[in-house]
mmCIF file of C-alpha atoms in Angstrom:
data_model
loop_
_atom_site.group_PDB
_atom_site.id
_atom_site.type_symbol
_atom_site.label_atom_id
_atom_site.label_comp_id
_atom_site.label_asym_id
_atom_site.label_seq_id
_atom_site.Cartn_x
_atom_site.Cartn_y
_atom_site.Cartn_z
ATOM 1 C CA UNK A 736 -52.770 71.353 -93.028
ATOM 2 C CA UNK A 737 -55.615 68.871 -93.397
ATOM 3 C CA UNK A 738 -55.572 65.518 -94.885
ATOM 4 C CA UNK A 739 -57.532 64.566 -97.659
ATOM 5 C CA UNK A 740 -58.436 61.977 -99.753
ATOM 6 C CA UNK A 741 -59.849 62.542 -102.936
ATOM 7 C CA UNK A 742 -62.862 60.289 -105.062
ATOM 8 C CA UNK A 743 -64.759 60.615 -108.327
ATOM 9 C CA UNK A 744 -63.654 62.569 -111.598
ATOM 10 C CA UNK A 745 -60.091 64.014 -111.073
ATOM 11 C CA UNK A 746 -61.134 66.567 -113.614
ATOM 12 C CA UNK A 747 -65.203 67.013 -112.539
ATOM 13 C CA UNK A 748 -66.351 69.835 -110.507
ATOM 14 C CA UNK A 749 -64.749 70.148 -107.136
ATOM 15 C CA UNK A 750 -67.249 69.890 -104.208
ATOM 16 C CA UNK A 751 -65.668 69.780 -100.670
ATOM 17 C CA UNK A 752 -67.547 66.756 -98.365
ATOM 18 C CA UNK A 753 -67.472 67.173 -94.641
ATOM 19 C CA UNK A 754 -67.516 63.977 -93.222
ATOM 20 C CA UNK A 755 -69.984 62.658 -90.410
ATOM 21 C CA UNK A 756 -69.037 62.253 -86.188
ATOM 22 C CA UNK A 757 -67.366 59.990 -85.411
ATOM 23 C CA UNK A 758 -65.667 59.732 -89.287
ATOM 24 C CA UNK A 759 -62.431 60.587 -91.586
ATOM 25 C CA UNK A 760 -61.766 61.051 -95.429
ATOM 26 C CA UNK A 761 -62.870 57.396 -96.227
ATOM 27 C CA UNK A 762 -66.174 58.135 -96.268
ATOM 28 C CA UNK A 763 -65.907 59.798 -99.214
ATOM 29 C CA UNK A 764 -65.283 56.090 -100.270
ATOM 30 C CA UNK A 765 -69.199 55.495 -99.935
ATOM 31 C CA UNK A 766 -69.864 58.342 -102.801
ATOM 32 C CA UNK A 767 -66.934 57.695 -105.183
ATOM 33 C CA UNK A 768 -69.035 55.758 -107.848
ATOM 34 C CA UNK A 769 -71.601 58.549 -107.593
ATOM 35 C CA UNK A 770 -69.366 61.363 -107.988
ATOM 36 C CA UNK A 771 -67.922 60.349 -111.063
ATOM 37 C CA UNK A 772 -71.366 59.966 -112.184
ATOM 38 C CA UNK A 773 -71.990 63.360 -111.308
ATOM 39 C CA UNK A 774 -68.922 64.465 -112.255
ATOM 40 C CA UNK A 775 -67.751 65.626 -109.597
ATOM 41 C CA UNK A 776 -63.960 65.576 -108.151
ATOM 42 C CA UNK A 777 -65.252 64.648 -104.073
ATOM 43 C CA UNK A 778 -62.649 66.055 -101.578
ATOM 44 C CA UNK A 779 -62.810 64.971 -98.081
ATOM 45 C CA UNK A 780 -60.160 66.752 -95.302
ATOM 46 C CA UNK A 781 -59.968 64.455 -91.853
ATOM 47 C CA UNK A 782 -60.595 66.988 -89.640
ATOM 48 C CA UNK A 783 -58.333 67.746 -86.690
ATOM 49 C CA UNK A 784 -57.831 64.659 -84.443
ATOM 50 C CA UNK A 785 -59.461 62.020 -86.723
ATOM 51 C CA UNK A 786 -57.680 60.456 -89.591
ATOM 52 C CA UNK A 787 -54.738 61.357 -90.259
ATOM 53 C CA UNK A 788 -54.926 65.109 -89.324
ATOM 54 C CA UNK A 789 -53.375 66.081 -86.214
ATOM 55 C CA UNK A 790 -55.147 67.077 -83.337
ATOM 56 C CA UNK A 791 -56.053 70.793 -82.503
ATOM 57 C CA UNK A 792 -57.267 71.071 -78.720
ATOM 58 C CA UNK A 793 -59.401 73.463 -78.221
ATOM 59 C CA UNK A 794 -60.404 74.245 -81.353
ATOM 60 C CA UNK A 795 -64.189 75.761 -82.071
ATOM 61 C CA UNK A 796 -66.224 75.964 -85.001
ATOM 62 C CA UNK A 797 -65.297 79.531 -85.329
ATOM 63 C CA UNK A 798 -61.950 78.202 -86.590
ATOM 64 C CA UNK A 799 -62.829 76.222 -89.328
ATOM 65 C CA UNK A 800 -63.650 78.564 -91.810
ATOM 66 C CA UNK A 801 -59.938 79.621 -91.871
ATOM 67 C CA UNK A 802 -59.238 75.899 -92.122
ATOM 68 C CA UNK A 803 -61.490 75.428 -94.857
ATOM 69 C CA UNK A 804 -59.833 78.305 -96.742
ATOM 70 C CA UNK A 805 -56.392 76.991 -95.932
ATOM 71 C CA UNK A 806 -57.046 73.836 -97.446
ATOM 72 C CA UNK A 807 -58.289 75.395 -100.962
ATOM 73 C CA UNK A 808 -55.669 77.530 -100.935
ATOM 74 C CA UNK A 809 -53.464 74.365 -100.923
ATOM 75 C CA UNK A 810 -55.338 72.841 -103.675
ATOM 76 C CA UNK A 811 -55.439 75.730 -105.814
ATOM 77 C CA UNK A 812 -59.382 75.959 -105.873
ATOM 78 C CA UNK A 813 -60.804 79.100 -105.854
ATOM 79 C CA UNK A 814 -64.322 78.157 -105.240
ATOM 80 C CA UNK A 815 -66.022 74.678 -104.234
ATOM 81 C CA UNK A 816 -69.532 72.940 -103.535
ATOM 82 C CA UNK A 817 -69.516 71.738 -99.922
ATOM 83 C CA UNK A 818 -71.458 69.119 -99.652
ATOM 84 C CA UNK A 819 -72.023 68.036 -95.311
ATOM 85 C CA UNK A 820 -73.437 64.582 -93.502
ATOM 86 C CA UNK A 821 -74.597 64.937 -89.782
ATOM 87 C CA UNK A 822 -71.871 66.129 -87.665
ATOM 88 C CA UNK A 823 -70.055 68.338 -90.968
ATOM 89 C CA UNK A 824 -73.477 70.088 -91.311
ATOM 90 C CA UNK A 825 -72.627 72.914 -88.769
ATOM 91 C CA UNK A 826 -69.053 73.193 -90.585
ATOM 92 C CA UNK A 827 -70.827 73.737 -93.323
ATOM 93 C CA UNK A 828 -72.561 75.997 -92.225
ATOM 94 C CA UNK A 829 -69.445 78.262 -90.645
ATOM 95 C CA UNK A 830 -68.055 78.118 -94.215
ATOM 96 C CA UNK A 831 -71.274 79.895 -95.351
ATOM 97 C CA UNK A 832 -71.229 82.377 -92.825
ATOM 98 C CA UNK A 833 -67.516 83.192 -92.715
ATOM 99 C CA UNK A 834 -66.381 82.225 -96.536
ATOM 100 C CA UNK A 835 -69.228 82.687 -98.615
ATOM 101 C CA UNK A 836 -67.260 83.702 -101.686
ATOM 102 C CA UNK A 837 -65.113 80.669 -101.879
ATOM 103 C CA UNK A 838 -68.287 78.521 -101.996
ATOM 104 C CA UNK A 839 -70.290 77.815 -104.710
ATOM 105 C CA UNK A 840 -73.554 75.921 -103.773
ATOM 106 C CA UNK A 841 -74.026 73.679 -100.668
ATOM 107 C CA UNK A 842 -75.982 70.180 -99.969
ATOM 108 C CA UNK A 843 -76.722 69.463 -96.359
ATOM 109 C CA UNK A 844 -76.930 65.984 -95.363
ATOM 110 C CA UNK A 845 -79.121 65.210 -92.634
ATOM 111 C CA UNK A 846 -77.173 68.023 -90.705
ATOM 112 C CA UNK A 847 -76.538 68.198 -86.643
ATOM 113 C CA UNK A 848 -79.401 69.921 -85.298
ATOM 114 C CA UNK A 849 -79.958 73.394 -85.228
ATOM 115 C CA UNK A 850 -80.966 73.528 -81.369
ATOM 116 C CA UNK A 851 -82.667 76.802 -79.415
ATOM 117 C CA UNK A 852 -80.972 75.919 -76.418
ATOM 118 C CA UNK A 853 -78.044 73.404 -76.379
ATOM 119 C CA UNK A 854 -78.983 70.917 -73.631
ATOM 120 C CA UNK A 855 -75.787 70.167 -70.871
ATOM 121 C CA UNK A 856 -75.805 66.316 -71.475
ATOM 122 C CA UNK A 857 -74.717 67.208 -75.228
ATOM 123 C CA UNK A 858 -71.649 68.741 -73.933
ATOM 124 C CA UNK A 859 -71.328 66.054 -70.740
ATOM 125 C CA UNK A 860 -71.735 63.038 -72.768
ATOM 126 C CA UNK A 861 -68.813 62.872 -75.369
ATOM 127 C CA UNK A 862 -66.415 62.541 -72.581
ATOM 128 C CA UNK A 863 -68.408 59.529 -71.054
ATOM 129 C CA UNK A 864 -69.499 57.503 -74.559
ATOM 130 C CA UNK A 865 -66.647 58.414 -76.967
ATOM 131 C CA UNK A 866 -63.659 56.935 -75.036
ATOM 132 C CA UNK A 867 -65.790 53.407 -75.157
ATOM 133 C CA UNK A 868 -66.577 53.484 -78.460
ATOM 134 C CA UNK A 869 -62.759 54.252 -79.268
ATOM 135 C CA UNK A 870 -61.823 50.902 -77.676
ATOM 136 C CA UNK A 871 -64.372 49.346 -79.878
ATOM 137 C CA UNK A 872 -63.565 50.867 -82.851
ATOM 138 C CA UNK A 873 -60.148 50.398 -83.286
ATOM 139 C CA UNK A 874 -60.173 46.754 -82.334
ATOM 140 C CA UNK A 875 -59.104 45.211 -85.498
ATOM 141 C CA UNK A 876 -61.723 41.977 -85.547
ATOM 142 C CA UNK A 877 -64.256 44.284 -84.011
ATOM 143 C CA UNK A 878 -67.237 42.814 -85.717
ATOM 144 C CA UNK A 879 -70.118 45.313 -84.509
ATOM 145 C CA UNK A 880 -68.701 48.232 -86.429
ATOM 146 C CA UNK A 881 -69.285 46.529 -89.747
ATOM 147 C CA UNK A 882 -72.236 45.027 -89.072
ATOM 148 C CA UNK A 883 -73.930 48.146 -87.677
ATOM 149 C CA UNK A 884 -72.810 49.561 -91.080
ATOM 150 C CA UNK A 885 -73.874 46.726 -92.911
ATOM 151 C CA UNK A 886 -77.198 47.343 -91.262
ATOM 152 C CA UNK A 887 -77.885 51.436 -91.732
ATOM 153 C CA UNK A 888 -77.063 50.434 -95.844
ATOM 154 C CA UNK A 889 -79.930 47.106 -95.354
ATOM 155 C CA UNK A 890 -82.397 49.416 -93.697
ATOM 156 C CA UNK A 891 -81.622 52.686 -96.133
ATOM 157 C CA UNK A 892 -82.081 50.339 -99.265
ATOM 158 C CA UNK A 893 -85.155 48.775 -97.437
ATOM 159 C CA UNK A 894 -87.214 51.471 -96.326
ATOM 160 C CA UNK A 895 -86.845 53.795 -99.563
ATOM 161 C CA UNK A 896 -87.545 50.686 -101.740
ATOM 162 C CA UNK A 897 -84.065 51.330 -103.570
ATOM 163 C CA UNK A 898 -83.461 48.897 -105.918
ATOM 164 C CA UNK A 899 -80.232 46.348 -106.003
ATOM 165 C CA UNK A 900 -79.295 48.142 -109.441
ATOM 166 C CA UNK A 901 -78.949 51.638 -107.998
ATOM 167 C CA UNK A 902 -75.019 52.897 -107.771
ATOM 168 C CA UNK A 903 -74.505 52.603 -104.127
ATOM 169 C CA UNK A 904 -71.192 51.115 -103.650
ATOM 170 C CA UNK A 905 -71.103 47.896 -103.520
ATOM 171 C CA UNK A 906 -68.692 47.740 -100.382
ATOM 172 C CA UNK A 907 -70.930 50.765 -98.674
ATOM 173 C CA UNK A 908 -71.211 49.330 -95.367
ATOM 174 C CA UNK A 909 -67.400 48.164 -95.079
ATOM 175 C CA UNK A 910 -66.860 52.165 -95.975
ATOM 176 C CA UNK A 911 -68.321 53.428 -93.372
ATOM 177 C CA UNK A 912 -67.185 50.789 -90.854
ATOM 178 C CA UNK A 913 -63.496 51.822 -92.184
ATOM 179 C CA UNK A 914 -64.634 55.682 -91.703
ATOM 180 C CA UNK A 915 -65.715 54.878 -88.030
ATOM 181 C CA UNK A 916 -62.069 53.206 -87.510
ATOM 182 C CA UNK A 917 -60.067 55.667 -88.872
ATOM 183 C CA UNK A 918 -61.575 58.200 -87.216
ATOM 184 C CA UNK A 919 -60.279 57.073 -83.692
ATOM 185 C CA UNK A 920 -56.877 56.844 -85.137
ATOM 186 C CA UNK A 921 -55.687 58.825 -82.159
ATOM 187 C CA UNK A 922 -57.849 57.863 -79.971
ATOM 188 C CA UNK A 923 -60.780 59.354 -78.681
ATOM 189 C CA UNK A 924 -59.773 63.126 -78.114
ATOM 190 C CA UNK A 925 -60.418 64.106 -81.428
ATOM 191 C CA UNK A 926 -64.323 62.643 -81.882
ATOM 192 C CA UNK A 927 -65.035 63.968 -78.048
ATOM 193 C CA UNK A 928 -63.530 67.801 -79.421
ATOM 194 C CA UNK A 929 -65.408 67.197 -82.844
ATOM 195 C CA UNK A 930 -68.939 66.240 -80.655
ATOM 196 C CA UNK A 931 -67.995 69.425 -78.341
ATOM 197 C CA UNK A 932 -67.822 71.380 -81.263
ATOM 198 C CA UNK A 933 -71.003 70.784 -83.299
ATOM 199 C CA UNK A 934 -73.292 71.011 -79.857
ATOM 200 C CA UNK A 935 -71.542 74.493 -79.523
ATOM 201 C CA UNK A 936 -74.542 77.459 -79.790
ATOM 202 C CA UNK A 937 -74.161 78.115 -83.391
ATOM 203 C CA UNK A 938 -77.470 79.930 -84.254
ATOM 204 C CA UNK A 939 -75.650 83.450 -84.447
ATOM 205 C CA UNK A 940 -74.018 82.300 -87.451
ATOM 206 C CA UNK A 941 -77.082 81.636 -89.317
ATOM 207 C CA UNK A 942 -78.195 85.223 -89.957
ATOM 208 C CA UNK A 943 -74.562 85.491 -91.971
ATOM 209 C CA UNK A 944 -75.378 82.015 -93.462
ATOM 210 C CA UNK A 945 -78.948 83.840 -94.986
ATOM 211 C CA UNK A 946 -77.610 86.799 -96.187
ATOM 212 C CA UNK A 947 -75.163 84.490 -98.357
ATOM 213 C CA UNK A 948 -78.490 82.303 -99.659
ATOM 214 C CA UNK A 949 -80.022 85.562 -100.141
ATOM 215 C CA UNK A 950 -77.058 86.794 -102.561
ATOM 216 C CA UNK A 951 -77.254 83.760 -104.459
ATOM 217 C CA UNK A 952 -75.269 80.978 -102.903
ATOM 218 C CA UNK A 953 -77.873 77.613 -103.687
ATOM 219 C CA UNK A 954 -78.755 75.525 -100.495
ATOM 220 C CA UNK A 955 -80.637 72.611 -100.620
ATOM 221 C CA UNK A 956 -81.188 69.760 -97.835
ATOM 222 C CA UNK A 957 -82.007 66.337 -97.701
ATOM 223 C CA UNK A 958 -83.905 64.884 -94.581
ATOM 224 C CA UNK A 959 -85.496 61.735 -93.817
ATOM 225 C CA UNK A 960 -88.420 61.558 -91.319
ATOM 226 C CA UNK A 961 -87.610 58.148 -89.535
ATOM 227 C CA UNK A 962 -84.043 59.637 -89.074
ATOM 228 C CA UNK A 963 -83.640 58.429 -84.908
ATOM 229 C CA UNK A 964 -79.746 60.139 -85.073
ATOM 230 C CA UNK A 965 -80.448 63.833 -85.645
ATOM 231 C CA UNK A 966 -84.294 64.949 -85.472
ATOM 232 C CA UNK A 967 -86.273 65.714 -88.957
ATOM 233 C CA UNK A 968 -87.426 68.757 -87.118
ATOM 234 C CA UNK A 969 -84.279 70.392 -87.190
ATOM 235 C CA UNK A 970 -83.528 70.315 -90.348
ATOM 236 C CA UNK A 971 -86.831 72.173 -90.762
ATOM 237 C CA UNK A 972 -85.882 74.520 -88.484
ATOM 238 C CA UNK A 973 -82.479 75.397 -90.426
ATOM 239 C CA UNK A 974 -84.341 75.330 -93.871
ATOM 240 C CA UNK A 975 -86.541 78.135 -92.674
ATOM 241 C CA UNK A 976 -83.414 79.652 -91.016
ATOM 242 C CA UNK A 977 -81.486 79.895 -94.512
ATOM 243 C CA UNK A 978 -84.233 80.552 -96.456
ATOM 244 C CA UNK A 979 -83.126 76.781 -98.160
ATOM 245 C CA UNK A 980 -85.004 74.221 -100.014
ATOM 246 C CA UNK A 981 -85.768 70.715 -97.757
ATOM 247 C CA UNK A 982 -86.398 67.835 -100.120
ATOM 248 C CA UNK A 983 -88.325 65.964 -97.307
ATOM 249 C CA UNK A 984 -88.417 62.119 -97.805
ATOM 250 C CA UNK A 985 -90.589 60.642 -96.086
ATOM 251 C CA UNK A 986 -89.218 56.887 -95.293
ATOM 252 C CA UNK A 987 -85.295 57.640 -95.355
ATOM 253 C CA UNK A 988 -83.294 57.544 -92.334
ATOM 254 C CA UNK A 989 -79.808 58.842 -91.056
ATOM 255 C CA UNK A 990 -77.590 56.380 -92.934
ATOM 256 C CA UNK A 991 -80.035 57.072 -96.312
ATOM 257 C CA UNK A 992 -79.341 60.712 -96.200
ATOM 258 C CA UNK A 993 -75.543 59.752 -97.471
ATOM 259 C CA UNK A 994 -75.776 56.517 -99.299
ATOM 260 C CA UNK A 995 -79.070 57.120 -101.311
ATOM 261 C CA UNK A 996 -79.700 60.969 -101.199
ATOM 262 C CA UNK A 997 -76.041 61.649 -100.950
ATOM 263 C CA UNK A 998 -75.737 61.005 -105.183
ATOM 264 C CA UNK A 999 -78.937 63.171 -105.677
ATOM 265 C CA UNK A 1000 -76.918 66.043 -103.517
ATOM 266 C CA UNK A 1001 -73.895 65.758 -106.045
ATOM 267 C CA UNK A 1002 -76.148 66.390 -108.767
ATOM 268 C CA UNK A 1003 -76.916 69.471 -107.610
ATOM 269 C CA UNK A 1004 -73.441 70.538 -106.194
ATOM 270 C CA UNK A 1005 -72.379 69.455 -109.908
#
């Protein structure tokens, strides 16, 4: 069973959040003032090896839908919004394919890319860059982490002109920072599986993914065109694909898509 931490209204809508790579639960930290805005009850599972959910070796994204159901079945949810940042986007998208009728609407979040060939470095260089920034991570005084969060929040506020007053949380960057940490709790098999996974060829499950947009499930993405993590043009690419709705901005960046689009994306869900 997954672990989970749970933000927002205890009694809003429940919307499932699949957290970014590397990441855990706490970043659901970074959209608890916005969820119980939205009213929304924000559940975020660790997935396997990060956090505090054991790791599964092996496991592909093929797997997770069963995962996904497991863990609603443990809740006692029949049917959720799933709402996805970077690295959960393909998850998300498995749960669309594979579980479309325990799924309500869906918000994609800058997504992974949704490649026509997967290149061999994105499989090669997990094992060489993960294991580093493990060491680095979990270093308790390890200053970098936080201020490389601290910074993605700065430049999201800065380049969409988001003003001071807007319900970010206040302790966004120390979130995300935490997220980052926790999610080499075990070291660095679980991010290097989690990396493996997301660059696996998933484009066969996007026809399943369409026919569930096509009998009604909502999709809508958020993008941002200086985004230097995961390509604008992919999430272009998928929008076509599913037959989804990009809302295109034209300044945001990788760390915007959560902390300032991210609210927007519960509104819908909600």
């Amino acid at each position: 069973m997954l672990h989970h931490a749970e933000y927002g209204d205890p009694a809003g809508v429940p919307v499932v959040h699949f957290h970014g790579t590397p990441g855990s639960r706490l970043e659901g930290g970074a959209l608890d003032a916005a969820a119980r805005t939205a009213g929304v009850r924000l559940i975020v599972p660790d997935r396997p090896g990060m956090g505090r959910s054991p790791h599964v070796p092996g496991r592909r994204l093929q797997d997770w839908p069963a995962t996904f159901t497991q863990l609603l079945d443990g809740l006692g949810v029949e049917r959720v919004g799933v709402l996805a940042w970077s690295g959960g986007g393909p998850y998300a998208v498995a749960v669309l394919a594979h579980a479309p009728e325990r799924v309500r609407s869906v918000g994609l979040l800058a997504p992974a890319g949704l490649l026509p060939r997967v290149p061999w470095a994105n499989r090669l260089m997990p094992h060489v860059y993960m294991p580093v920034v493990s060491l680095a991570a979990r270093a308790r005084d390890w200053g970098p982490t936080a201020a490389l969060a601290q910074y993605r929040m700065r430049r999201a506020r800065t380049r969409l002109e988001v003003p001071e007053r807007t319900p970010l949380a206040p302790s966004a960057a120390a979130v995300l920072a935490d997220s980052w940490r926790e999610g080499f709790r075990h070291g660095p098999a679980g991010p290097i599986r989690d990396e493996l996974v997301i660059n696996e060829d998933w484009g066969a499950l996007v026809p399943r993914a369409r026919a569930a947009v096509d009998q009604g499930v909502p999709v809508r993405l958020w993008h941002g065109r200086r985004d230097r993590t995961v390509a604008h043009r992919h999430s272009r690419r998928l929008a076509s694909a599913l037959g989804a709705y990009l809302v295109d901005s034209q300044e945001g960046d990788h760390a915007g898509a959560l902390l300032v689009s991210g609210p927007e994306a519960l509104a819908f869900l909600s």
